[in-house]
Structures are given as structure tokens and as C-alpha cells.
Tab-separated table of C-alpha atoms in Angstrom:
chain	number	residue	atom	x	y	z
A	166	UNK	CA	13.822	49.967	54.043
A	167	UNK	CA	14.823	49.780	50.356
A	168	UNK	CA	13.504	46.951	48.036
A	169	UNK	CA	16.087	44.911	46.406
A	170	UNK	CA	15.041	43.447	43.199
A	171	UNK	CA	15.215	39.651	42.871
A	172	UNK	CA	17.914	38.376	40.808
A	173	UNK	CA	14.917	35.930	39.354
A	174	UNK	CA	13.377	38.605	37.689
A	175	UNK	CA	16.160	39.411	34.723
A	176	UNK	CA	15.401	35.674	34.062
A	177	UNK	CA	12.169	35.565	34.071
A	178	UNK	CA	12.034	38.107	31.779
A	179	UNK	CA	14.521	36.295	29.244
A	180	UNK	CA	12.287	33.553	29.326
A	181	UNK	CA	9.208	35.422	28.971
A	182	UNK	CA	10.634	37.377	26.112
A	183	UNK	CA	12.020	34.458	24.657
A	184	UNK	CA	8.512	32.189	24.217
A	185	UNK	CA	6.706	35.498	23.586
A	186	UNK	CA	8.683	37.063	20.317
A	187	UNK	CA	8.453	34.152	17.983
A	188	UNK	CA	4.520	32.987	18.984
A	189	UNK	CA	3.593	36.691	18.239
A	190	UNK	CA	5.831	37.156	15.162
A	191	UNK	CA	4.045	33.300	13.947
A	192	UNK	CA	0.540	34.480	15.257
A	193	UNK	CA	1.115	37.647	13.346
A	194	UNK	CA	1.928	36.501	9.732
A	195	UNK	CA	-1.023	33.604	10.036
A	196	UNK	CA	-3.663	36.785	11.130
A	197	UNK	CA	-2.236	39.031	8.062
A	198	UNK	CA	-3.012	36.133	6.059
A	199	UNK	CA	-4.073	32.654	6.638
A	200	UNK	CA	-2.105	30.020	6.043
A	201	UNK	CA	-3.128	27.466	3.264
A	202	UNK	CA	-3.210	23.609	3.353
A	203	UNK	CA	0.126	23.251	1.649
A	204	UNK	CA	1.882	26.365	3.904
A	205	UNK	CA	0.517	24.673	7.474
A	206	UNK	CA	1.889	21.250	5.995
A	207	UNK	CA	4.890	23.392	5.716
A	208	UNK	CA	5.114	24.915	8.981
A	209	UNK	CA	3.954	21.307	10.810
A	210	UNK	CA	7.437	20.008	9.115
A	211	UNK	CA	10.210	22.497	9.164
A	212	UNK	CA	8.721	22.729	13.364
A	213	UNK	CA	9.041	19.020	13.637
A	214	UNK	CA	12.757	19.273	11.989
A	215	UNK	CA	13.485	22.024	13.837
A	216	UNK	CA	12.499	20.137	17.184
A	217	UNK	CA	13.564	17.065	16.530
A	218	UNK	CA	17.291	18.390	15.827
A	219	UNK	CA	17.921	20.845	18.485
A	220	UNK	CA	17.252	18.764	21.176
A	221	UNK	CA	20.551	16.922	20.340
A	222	UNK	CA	22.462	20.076	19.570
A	223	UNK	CA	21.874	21.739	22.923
A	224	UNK	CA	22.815	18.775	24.891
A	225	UNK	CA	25.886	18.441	22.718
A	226	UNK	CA	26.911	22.311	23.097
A	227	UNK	CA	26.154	22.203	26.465
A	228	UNK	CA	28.783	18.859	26.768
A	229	UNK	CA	31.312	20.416	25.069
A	230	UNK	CA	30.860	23.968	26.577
A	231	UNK	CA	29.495	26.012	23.640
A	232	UNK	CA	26.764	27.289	25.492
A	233	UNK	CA	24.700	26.207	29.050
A	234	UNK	CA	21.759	26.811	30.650
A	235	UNK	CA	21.329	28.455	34.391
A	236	UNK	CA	17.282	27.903	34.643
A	237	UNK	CA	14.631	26.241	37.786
A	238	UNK	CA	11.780	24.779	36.498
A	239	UNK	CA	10.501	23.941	33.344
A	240	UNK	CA	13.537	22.312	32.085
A	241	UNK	CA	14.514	18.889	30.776
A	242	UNK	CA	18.622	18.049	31.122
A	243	UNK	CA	19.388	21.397	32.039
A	244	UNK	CA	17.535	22.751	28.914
A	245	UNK	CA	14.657	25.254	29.266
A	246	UNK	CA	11.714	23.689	27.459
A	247	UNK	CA	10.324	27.072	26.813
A	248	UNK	CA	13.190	28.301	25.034
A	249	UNK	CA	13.609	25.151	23.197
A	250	UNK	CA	9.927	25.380	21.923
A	251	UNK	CA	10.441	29.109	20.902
A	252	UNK	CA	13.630	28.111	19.276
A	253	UNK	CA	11.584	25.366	17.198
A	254	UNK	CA	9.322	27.960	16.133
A	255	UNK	CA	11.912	30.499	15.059
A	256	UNK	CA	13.520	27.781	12.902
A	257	UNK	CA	10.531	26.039	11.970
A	258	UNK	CA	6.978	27.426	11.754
A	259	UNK	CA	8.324	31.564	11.052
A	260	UNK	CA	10.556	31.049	8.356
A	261	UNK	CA	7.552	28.837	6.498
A	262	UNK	CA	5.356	31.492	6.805
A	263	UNK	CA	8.061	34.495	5.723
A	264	UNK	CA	8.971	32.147	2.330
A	265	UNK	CA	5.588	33.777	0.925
A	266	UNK	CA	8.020	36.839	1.424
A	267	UNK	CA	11.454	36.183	0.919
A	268	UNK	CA	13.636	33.829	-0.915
A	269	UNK	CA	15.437	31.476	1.471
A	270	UNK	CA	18.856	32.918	1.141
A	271	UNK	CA	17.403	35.829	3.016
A	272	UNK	CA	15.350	34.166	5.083
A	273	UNK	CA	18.345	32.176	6.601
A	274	UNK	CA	20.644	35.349	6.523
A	275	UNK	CA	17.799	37.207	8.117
A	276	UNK	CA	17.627	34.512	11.043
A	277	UNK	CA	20.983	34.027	11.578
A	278	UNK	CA	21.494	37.475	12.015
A	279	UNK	CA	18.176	37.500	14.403
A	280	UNK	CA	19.914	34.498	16.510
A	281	UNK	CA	23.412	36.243	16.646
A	282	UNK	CA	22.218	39.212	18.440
A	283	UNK	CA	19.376	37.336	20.634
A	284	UNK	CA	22.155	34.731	22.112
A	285	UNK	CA	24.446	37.421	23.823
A	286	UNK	CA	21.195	38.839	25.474
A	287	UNK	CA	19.684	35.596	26.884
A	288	UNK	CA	22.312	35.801	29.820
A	289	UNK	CA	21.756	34.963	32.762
A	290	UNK	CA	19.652	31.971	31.395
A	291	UNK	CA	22.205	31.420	28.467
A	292	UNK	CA	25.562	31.575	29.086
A	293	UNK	CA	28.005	31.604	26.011
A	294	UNK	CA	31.328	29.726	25.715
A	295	UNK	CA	34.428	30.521	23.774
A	296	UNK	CA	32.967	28.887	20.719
A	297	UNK	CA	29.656	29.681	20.957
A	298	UNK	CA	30.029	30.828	17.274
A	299	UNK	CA	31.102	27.547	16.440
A	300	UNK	CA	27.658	25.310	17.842
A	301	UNK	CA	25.661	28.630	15.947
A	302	UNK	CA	27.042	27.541	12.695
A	303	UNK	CA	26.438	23.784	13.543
A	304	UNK	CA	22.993	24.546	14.545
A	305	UNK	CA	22.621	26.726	11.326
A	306	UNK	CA	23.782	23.494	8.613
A	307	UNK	CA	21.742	21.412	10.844
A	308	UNK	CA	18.639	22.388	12.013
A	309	UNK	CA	17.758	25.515	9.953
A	310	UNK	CA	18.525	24.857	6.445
A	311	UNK	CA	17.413	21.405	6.638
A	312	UNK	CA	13.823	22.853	7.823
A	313	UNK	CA	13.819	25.686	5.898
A	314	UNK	CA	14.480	23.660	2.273
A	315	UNK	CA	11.566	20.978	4.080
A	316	UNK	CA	9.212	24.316	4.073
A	317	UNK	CA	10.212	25.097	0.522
A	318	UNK	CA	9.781	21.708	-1.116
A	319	UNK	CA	6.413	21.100	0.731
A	320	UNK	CA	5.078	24.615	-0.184
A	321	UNK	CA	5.755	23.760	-3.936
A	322	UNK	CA	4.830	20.095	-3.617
A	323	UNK	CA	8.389	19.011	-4.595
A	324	UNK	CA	9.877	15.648	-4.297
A	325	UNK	CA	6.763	13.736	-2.662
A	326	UNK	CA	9.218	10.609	-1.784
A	327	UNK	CA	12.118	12.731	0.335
A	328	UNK	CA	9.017	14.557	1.983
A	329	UNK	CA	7.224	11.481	3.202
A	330	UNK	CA	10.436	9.807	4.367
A	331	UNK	CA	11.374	12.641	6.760
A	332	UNK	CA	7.864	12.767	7.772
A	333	UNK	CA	7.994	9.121	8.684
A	334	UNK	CA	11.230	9.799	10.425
A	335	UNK	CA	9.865	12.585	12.609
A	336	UNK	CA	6.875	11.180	13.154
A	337	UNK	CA	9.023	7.964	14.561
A	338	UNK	CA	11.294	10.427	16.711
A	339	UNK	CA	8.620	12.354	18.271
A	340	UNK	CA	6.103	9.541	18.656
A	341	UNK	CA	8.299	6.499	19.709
A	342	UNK	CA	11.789	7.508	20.200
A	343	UNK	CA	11.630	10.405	22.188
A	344	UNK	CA	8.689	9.087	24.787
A	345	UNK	CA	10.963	6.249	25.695
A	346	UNK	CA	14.059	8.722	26.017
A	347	UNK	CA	12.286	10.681	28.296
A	348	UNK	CA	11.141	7.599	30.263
A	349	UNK	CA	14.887	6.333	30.821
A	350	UNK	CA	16.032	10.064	31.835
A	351	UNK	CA	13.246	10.647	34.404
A	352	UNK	CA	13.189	11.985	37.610
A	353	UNK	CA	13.914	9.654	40.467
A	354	UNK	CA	10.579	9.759	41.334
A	355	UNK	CA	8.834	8.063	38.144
A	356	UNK	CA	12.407	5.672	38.011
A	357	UNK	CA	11.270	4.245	40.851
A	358	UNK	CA	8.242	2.936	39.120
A	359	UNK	CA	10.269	1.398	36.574
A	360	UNK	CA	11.751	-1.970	37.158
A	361	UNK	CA	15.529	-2.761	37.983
A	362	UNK	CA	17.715	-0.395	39.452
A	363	UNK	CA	18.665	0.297	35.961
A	364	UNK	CA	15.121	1.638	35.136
A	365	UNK	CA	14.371	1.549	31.430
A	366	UNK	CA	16.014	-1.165	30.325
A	367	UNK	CA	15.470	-4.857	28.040
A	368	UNK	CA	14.654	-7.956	29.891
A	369	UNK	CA	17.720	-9.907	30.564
A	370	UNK	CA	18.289	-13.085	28.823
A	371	UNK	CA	20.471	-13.968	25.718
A	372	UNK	CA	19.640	-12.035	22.451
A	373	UNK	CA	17.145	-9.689	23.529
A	374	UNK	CA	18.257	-6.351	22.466
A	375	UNK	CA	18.379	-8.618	18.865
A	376	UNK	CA	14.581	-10.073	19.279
A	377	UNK	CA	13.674	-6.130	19.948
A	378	UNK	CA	15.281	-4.418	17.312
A	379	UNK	CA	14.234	-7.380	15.125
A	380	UNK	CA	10.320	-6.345	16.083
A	381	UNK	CA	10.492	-3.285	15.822
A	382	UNK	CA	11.845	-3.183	12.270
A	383	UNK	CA	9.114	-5.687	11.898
A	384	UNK	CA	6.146	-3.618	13.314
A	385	UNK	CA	7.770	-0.325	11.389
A	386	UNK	CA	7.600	-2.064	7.988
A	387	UNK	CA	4.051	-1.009	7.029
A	388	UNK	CA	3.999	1.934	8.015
A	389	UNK	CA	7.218	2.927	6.267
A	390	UNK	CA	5.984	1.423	2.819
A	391	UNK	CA	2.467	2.870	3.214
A	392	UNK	CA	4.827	6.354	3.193
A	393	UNK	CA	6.348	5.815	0.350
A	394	UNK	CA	3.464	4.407	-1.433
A	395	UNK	CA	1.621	7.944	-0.340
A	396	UNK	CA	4.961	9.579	-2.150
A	397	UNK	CA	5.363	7.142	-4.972
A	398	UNK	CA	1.992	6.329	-6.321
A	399	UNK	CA	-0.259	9.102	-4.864
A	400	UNK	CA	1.992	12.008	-5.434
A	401	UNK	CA	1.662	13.267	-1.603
A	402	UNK	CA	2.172	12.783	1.862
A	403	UNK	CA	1.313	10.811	4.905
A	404	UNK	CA	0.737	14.431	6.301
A	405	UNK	CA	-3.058	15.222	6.577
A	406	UNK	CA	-2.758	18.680	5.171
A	407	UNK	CA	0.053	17.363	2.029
A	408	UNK	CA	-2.339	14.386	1.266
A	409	UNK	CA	-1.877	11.953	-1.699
A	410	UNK	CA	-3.854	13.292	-5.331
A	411	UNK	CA	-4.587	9.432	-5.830
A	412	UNK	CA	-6.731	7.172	-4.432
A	413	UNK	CA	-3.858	4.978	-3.033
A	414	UNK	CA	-5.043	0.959	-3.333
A	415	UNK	CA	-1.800	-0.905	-3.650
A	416	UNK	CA	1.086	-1.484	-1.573
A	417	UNK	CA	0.142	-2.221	2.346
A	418	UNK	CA	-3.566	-0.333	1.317
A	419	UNK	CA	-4.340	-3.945	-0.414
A	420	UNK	CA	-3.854	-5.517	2.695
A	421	UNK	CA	-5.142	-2.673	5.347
A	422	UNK	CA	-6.718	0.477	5.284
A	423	UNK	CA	-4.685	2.066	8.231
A	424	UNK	CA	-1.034	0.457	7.906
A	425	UNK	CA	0.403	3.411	9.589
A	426	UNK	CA	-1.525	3.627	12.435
A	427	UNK	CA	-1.266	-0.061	12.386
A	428	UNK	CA	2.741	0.097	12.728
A	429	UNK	CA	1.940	2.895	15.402
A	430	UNK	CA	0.340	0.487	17.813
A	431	UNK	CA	2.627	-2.384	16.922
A	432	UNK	CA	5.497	-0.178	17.825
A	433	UNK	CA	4.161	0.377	21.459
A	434	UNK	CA	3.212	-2.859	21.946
A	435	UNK	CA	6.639	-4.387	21.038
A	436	UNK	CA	8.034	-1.626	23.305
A	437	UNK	CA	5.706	-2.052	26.248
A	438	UNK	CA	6.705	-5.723	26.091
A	439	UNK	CA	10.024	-5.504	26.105
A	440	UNK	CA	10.495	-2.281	28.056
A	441	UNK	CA	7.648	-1.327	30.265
A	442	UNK	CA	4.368	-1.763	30.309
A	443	UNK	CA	3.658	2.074	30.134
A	444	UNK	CA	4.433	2.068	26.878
A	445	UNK	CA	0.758	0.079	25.904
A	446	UNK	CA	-0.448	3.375	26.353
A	447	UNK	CA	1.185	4.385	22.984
A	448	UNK	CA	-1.454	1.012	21.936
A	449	UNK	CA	-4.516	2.403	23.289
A	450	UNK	CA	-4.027	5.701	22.226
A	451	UNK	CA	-3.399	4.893	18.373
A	452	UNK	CA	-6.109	2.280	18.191
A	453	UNK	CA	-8.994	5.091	20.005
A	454	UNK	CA	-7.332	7.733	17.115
A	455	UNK	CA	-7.021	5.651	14.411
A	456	UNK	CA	-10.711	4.212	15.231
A	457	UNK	CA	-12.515	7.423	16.550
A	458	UNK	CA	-11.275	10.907	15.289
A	459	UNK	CA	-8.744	9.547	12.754
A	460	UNK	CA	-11.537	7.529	11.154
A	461	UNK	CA	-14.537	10.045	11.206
A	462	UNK	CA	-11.895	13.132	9.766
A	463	UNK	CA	-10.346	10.814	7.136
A	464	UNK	CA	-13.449	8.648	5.865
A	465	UNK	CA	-15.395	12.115	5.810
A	466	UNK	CA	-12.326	14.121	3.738
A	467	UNK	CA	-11.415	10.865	1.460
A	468	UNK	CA	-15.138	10.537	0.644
A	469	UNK	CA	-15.453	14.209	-0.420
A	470	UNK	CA	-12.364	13.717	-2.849
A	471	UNK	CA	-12.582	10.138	-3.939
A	472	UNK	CA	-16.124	9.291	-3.876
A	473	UNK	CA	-17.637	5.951	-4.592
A	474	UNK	CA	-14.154	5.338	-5.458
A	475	UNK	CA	-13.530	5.294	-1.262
A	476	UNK	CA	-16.660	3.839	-0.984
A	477	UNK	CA	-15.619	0.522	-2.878
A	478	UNK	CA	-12.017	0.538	-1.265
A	479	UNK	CA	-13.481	0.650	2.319
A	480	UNK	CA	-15.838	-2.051	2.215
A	481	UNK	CA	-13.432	-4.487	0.638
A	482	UNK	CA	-10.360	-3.652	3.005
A	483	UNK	CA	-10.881	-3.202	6.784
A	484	UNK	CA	-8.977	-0.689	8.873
A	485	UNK	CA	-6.640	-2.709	11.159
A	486	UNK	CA	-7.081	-6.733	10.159
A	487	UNK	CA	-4.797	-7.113	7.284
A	488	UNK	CA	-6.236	-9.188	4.570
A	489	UNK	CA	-4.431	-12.708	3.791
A	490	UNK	CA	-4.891	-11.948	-0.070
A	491	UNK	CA	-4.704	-8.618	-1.432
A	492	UNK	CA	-8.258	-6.827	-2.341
A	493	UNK	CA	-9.285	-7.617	-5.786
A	494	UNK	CA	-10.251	-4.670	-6.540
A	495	UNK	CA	-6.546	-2.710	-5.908
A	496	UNK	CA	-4.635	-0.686	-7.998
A	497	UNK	CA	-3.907	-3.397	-11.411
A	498	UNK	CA	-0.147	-4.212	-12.198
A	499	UNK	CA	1.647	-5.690	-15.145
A	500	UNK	CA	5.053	-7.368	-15.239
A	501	UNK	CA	6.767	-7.715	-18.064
A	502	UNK	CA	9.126	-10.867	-18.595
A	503	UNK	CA	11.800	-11.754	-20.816
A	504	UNK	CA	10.781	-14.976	-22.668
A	505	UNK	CA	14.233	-15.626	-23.842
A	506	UNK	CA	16.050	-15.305	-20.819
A	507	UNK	CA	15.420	-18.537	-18.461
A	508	UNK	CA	15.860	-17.073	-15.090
A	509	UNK	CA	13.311	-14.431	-15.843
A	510	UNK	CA	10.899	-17.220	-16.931
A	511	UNK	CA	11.508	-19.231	-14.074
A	512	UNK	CA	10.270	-16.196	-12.264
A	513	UNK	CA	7.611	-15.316	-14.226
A	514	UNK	CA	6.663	-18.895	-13.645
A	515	UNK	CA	6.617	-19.002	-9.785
A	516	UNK	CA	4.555	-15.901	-10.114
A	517	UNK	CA	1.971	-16.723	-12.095
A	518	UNK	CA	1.616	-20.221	-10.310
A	519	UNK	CA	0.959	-18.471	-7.036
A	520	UNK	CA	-2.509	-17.256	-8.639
A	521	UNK	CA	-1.706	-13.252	-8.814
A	522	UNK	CA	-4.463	-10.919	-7.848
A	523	UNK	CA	-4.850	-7.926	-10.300
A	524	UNK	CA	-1.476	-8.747	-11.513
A	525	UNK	CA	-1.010	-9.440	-15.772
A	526	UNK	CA	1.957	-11.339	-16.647
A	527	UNK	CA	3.097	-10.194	-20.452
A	528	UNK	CA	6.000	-10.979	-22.725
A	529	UNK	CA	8.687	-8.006	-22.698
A	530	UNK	CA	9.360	-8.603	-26.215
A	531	UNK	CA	5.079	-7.016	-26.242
A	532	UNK	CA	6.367	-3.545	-24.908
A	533	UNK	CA	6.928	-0.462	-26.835
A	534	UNK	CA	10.009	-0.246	-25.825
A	535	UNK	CA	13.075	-1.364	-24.957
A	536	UNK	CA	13.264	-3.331	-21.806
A	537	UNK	CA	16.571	-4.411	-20.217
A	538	UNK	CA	15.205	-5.800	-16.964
A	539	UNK	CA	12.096	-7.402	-15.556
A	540	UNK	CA	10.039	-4.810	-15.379
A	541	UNK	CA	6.355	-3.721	-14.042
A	542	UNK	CA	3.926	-0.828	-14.317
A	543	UNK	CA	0.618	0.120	-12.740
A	544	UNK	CA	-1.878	2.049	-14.665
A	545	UNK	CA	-0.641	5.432	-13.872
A	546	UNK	CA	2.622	4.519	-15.704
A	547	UNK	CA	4.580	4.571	-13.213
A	548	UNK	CA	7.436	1.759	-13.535
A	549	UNK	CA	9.581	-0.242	-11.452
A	550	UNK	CA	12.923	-2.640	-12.801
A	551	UNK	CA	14.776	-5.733	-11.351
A	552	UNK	CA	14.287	-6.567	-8.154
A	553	UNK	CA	12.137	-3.553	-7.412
A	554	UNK	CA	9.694	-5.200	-10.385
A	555	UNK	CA	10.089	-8.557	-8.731
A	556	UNK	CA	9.101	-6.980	-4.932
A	557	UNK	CA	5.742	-5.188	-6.702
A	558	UNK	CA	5.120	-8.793	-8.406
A	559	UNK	CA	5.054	-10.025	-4.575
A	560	UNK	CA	2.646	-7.579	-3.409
A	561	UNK	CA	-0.080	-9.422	-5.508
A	562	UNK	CA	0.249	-12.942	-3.943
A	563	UNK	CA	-0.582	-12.815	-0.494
A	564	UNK	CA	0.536	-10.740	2.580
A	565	UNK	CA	3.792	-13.292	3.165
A	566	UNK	CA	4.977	-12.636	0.276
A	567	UNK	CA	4.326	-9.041	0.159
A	568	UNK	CA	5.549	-8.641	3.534
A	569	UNK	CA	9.252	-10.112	1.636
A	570	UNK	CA	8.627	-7.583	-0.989
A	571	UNK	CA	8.330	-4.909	0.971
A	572	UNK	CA	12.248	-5.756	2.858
A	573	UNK	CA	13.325	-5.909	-0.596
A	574	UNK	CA	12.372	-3.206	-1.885
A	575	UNK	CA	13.504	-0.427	1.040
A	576	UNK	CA	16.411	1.302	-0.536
A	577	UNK	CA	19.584	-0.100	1.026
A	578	UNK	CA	18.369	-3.820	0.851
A	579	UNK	CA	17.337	-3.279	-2.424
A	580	UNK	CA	20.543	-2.192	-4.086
A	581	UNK	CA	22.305	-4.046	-2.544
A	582	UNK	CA	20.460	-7.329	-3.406
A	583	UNK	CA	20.228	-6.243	-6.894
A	584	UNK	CA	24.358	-6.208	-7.044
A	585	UNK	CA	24.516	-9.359	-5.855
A	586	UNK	CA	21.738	-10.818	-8.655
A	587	UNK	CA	23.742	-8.945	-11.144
A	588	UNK	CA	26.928	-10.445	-10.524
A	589	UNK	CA	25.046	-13.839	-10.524
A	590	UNK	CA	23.969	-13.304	-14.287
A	591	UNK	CA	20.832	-11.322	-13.577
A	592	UNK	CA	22.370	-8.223	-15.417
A	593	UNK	CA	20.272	-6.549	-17.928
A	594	UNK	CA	19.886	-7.397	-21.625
A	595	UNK	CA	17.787	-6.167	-24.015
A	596	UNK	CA	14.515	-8.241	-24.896
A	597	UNK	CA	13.044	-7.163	-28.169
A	598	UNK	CA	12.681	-10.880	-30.030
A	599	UNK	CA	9.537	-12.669	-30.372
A	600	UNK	CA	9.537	-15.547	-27.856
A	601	UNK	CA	6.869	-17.706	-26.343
A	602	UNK	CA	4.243	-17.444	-23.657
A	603	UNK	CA	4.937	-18.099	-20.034
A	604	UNK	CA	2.405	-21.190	-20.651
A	605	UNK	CA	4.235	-22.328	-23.644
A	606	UNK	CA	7.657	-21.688	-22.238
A	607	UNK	CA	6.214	-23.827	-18.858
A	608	UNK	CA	4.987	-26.531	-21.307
A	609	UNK	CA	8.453	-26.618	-22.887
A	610	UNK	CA	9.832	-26.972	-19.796
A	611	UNK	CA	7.874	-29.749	-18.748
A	612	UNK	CA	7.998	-31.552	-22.091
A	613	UNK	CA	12.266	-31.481	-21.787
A	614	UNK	CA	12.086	-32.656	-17.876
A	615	UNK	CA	9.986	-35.625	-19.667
């Protein structure tokens, strides 16, 4: 009797072949030579990137018919999750590591050409459409330039602020977005644990999709500040291995020592309310990180680079309890205000009568130079104008208030609030004359209201 071979086999192989090339090529380059703080950070990112944008592409291509998978087991909407993970690497964590090789122009021409002649051979587990070319070139613009400029710019410690924004953002896909995607596509068997007959889904009653989105933009406002205050003021990352070169005191850190993990656990919670309940998980498992391994890793690293500096910080700002009033002993700020312009006094006035903490309130007619806005600077010298100087001011009041100054000062809101102001008279003008104190311009005030 003759053995026939089992058509699984070819397959199996593909698959093998497939997870096995780009975890050996990875494992190879790290044993040649291990990777370095700033070249991990690299490879954690362009992976994440990588990830985080393929899973769309493939269940786009696989809609419109540029390519499809034929695969039992292991899969997730028809897409192997073996082969998506390799594919992650081979975009993500391999061309990191070959940058300390190549320049990326032939890094990308190098995988391109790699990915061109491994799609035709994936059959029968891929199977290419007409314009399978096509979704290649997609997924090339997309997913590996993207990662692979990610890699570069974290290797050479380039633009801090772009680098913790996408890190936010991927840490928000993987962590939050994709856990409940992959609770409203389960199997029928954990859908029937779910309630309704529509399974993942917000409670019904009027304005609830509003109240959530509402919450969660609530909940992800730390978190997303505390980013860019890691990019902004501390030169780094919220990335453990891309970490800030400053001791990082103002912002939500005046309030809370953990305002990311903080938004973490907020997240789930809002979720698990309004979704499902097994979403609190999310909760527990970022308040036992943040308060076991998280704490014991970060106290012991921040300690070794900041010293008594940490030591001060973390006894006057507790880890998830946000202060009322910011810690007096955060980062010092000083806003400059234009003494001869009225609306500027008027808010230099409701400033200063809010009792500022670490906060100096000086005439802009004092500063070396020029100053055409309301303007504030911390000690480092960094410098903020307009309503970005007015949402710092806030951050020195109490947590309401900086809370307000943190919507105002995310990007969009920002300019466009500060178009609006401008076309209200709040346009800039230079302030070089000698003009009175906010006290004596507040005692002028009161003496004409008399």
C-alpha cells in the first residue's frame, strides 16, 4: 500500500517556515551583538507599528481580494496569527536591528524585495489576487516605512514629542482598543457570555455612546499629557528603555506620580462599565503592575539616576491619589504678562489671585527680549506662548484647573482656541515699555471702579 502525503503538510511547512525565518534572522543579529537600551526601545516600537497596522491591512486585502488566507487553527478573521506575528517582526524588530548596518533606503529596498519573493511561495496558506502588487505597495507606505523611520528616530533620540505620541497611540491600540475588538469578534462560545444578542455592545438609553466617549477622553487625559510632558520637558519617552534625561515634576507629575498607569485603569474601568464587566480586569491588572513590579523596577532605576532628587518627589506626591494642589516642590514656572495690555492683566490678575504654587508672575516689559504674547518658561528654558502660556499658568492652581489646561493645550483644541482669541483682540503685540506691577495695575483698577 503506498503512503499518500497529506495535503496539510505543504502548509504546515509554510507556516513553520514562515514564524521560523524572521525569529532566527532577529535572534541572530541580537547574539552577534546585543542590542542597547536605545536599539530595544527601537525594536519594541517599529514591532508595535508594525503590528498595530497590519492587522487592518490584511483584513482590508483580504475584503477587497488582494490576497486571502486558506489556514485551521491559530487564526483570528481568517488571518494566521503566526504569520501575522512573523510579519510584525520582519517589519518591525529586523529592520531596527539591520539600521546598525544599512541606511534605510536599503533596508526598505532590501525587504521589499525579501517580501516580493516570500508572498508567491506562501501558497497554499496565501493565496494572491490580481493586485496583490497593489496591497504590497500599500502595506510598504504604511506599515514599513512608518516603523522603519520610528526605529531611526528612536535609535538617534530624535524628535522626543512625535516618539511619545505614537507610543501613547500604540500603547492605547494594543492595550485598550484591540482587547475590546477581539471581545466583540469572538467565538460564539465566549459571545454567549456577553450580554444581548448583540454581544459587545453600550447600554441602551439616550446618549450613551456620548457619556462613553466623553469618559474615556476624560480618563485618557493624563496619561496623554504625562507623554508629552516625558517628550517636552524630559527630553524622552514614556518607553522604559527611551526614558526622560529629566527628573519630570510638572505637568500631571505635580498632581500624581503614575498618571499613565492611572489613565490605564481609568480606561478599563469606564469600559467595564459601560461594556462588560470583563473589562475590570484591564483595572486589576494595571493597579497590581503599576503597584508591584512597575513600582519596585521604576523607584529602584529613577533612584539610581535621580537620587535624593526622587527621593523628595516621591514622598511629596503619591502614586495613584492625585493631589488637590500641585506639590510645592515641582518643577518652578514664570509667566510673563503684558502690563500695558488690559486683557493680559486681567489674566495675570485671576492668576495670581488663585494663590499659584511655584508659579512667579513678572512684567514682560522685565524680559530680555521681545515678547509678543503671554508667555511662560520653566527653568530649563523651555517656553510656551498664548494660550499654551495661559494652560501651563493653570497647572499651578489646583488639579480643576489644570485638568482645563491640559484640554487646552492638546494640539487641535489649542490652535484652534487660540484663532478664535486672536480674532477677539488677543493677537500679539510687542511689550517692551515700562508699565506697572500686577499689584499696582489691580490697585488702579480698584481705585477707577471706586
Amino acid at each position: 500500500m503506498i503512503a499518500v502525503p497529506s495535503p496539510e503538510i505543504p502548509a504546515l511547512i509554510v507556516r513553520g517556515l514562515g514564524l521560523f525565518l524572521p525569529v532566527a534572522a532577529v535572534a541572530a543579529l541580537c547574539l552577534w551583538r546585543a542590542p542597547g537600551r536605545r536599539e530595544i526601545a527601537s525594536m519594541i516600537v517599529a514591532s508595535g507599528w508594525a503590528l498595530c497596522t497590519l492587522v487592518p491591512l490584511n483584513l482590508y486585502a483580504v475584503r477587497v481580494g488582494w490576497w486571502s488566507f486558506h489556514v485551521e487553527g491559530a487564526s483570528w478573521q481568517g488571518i494566521p496569527v503566526d504569520l501575522l506575528g512573523a510579519w510584525a517582526l520582519l517589519w518591525g524588530a529586523l529592520p531596527a536591528l539591520a539600521l546598525r548596518l544599512l541606511p534605510i533606503p536599503l533596508v526598505t529596498v532590501l525587504l521589499v524585495w525579501v517580501d516580493m519573493v516570500l508572498m508567491p511561495l506562501a501558497e497554499p496558506v496565501v493565496v494572491l489576487g490580481a493586485w496583490w502588487v497593489l496591497g504590497e505597495v500599500v502595506g510598504v507606505a504604511v506599515c514599513l516605512i512608518p516603523a522603519l523611520t520610528l526605529a531611526f528616530w528612536t535609535r538617534r533620540g530624535l524628535l522626543p514629542g512625535v516618539r511619545g505620541g505614537v507610543q501613547a497611540l500604540l500603547f492605547l491600540v494594543l492595550m485598550v482598543v484591540l482587547p475590546v475588538y477581539l471581545l466583540a469578534t469572538a467565538p460564539p462560545g465566549i459571545m454567549a457570555l456577553l450580554p444581548g444578542p448583540d454581544g459587545l455592545s453600550p447600554p441602551e438609553y439616550p446618549g450613551a455612546l456620548s457619556v462613553l466617549v466623553q469618559l474615556l477622553a476624560l480618563a485618557c487625559l493624563p496619561g496623554v499629557v504625562a507623554a508629552r510632558e516625558f517628550a517636552v520637558v524630559g527630553g524622552g519617552t514614556p518607553l522604559p528603555y527611551d526614558p526622560p534625561a529629566r527628573l519630570v515634576t510638572s505637568g500631571p507629575y505635580a498632581y500624581v506620580r503614575n498618571p499613565m498607569q492611572l489613565s490605564m485603569a481609568l480606561l478599563y474601568l469606564v469600559a467595564g462599565v459601560f461594556l462588560h464587566p470583563v473589562l475590570f480586569v484591564g483595572t486589576a491588572a494595571s493597579l497590581v503592575y503599576g503597584a508591584g513590579f512597575a513600582s519596585w523596577d521604576e523607584g529602584g532605576r529613577m533612584r539610581e539616576r535621580f537620587g535624593s532628587d526622587w527621593e523628595v518627589y516621591r514622598s511629596g506626591v503619591r502614586s495613584w491619589i492625585p493631589r488637590l494642589r500641585p506639590w510645592e516642590g515641582r518643577a518652578e514656572g514664570v509667566l510673563y504678562v503684558a502690563m500695558d495690555c488690559g486683557m493680559c492683566r486681567g489674566v495675570g490678575s485671576m492668576v495670581a489671585s488663585r494663590r499659584p504654587t511655584a508659579l512667579r508672575l513678572r512684567p514682560a516689559a522685565e524680559h530680555p527680549e521681545v515678547l509678543y504674547r503671554l508667555t511662560y518658561e520653566n527653568a530649563a528654558g523651555d517656553r510656551w506662548s498664548g494660550l499654551a502660556a495661559l494652560a501651563r499658568a493653570m497647572e499651578h492652581l489646583h488639579l480643576g484647573w489644570a485638568m482645563v489646561g491640559w484640554t487646552i493645550s492638546l494640539p487641535g483644541v489649542r490652535w484652534t482656541l487660540q484663532l478664535c482669541a486672536d480674532a477677539f483682540g488677543a493677537g500679539p503685540r510687542p511689550s517692551r515699555r515700562e508699565s506697572p506691577t500686577l499689584a499696582e495695575a489691580e490697585r488702579e483698577r480698584e481705585d477707577v471702579d471706586t
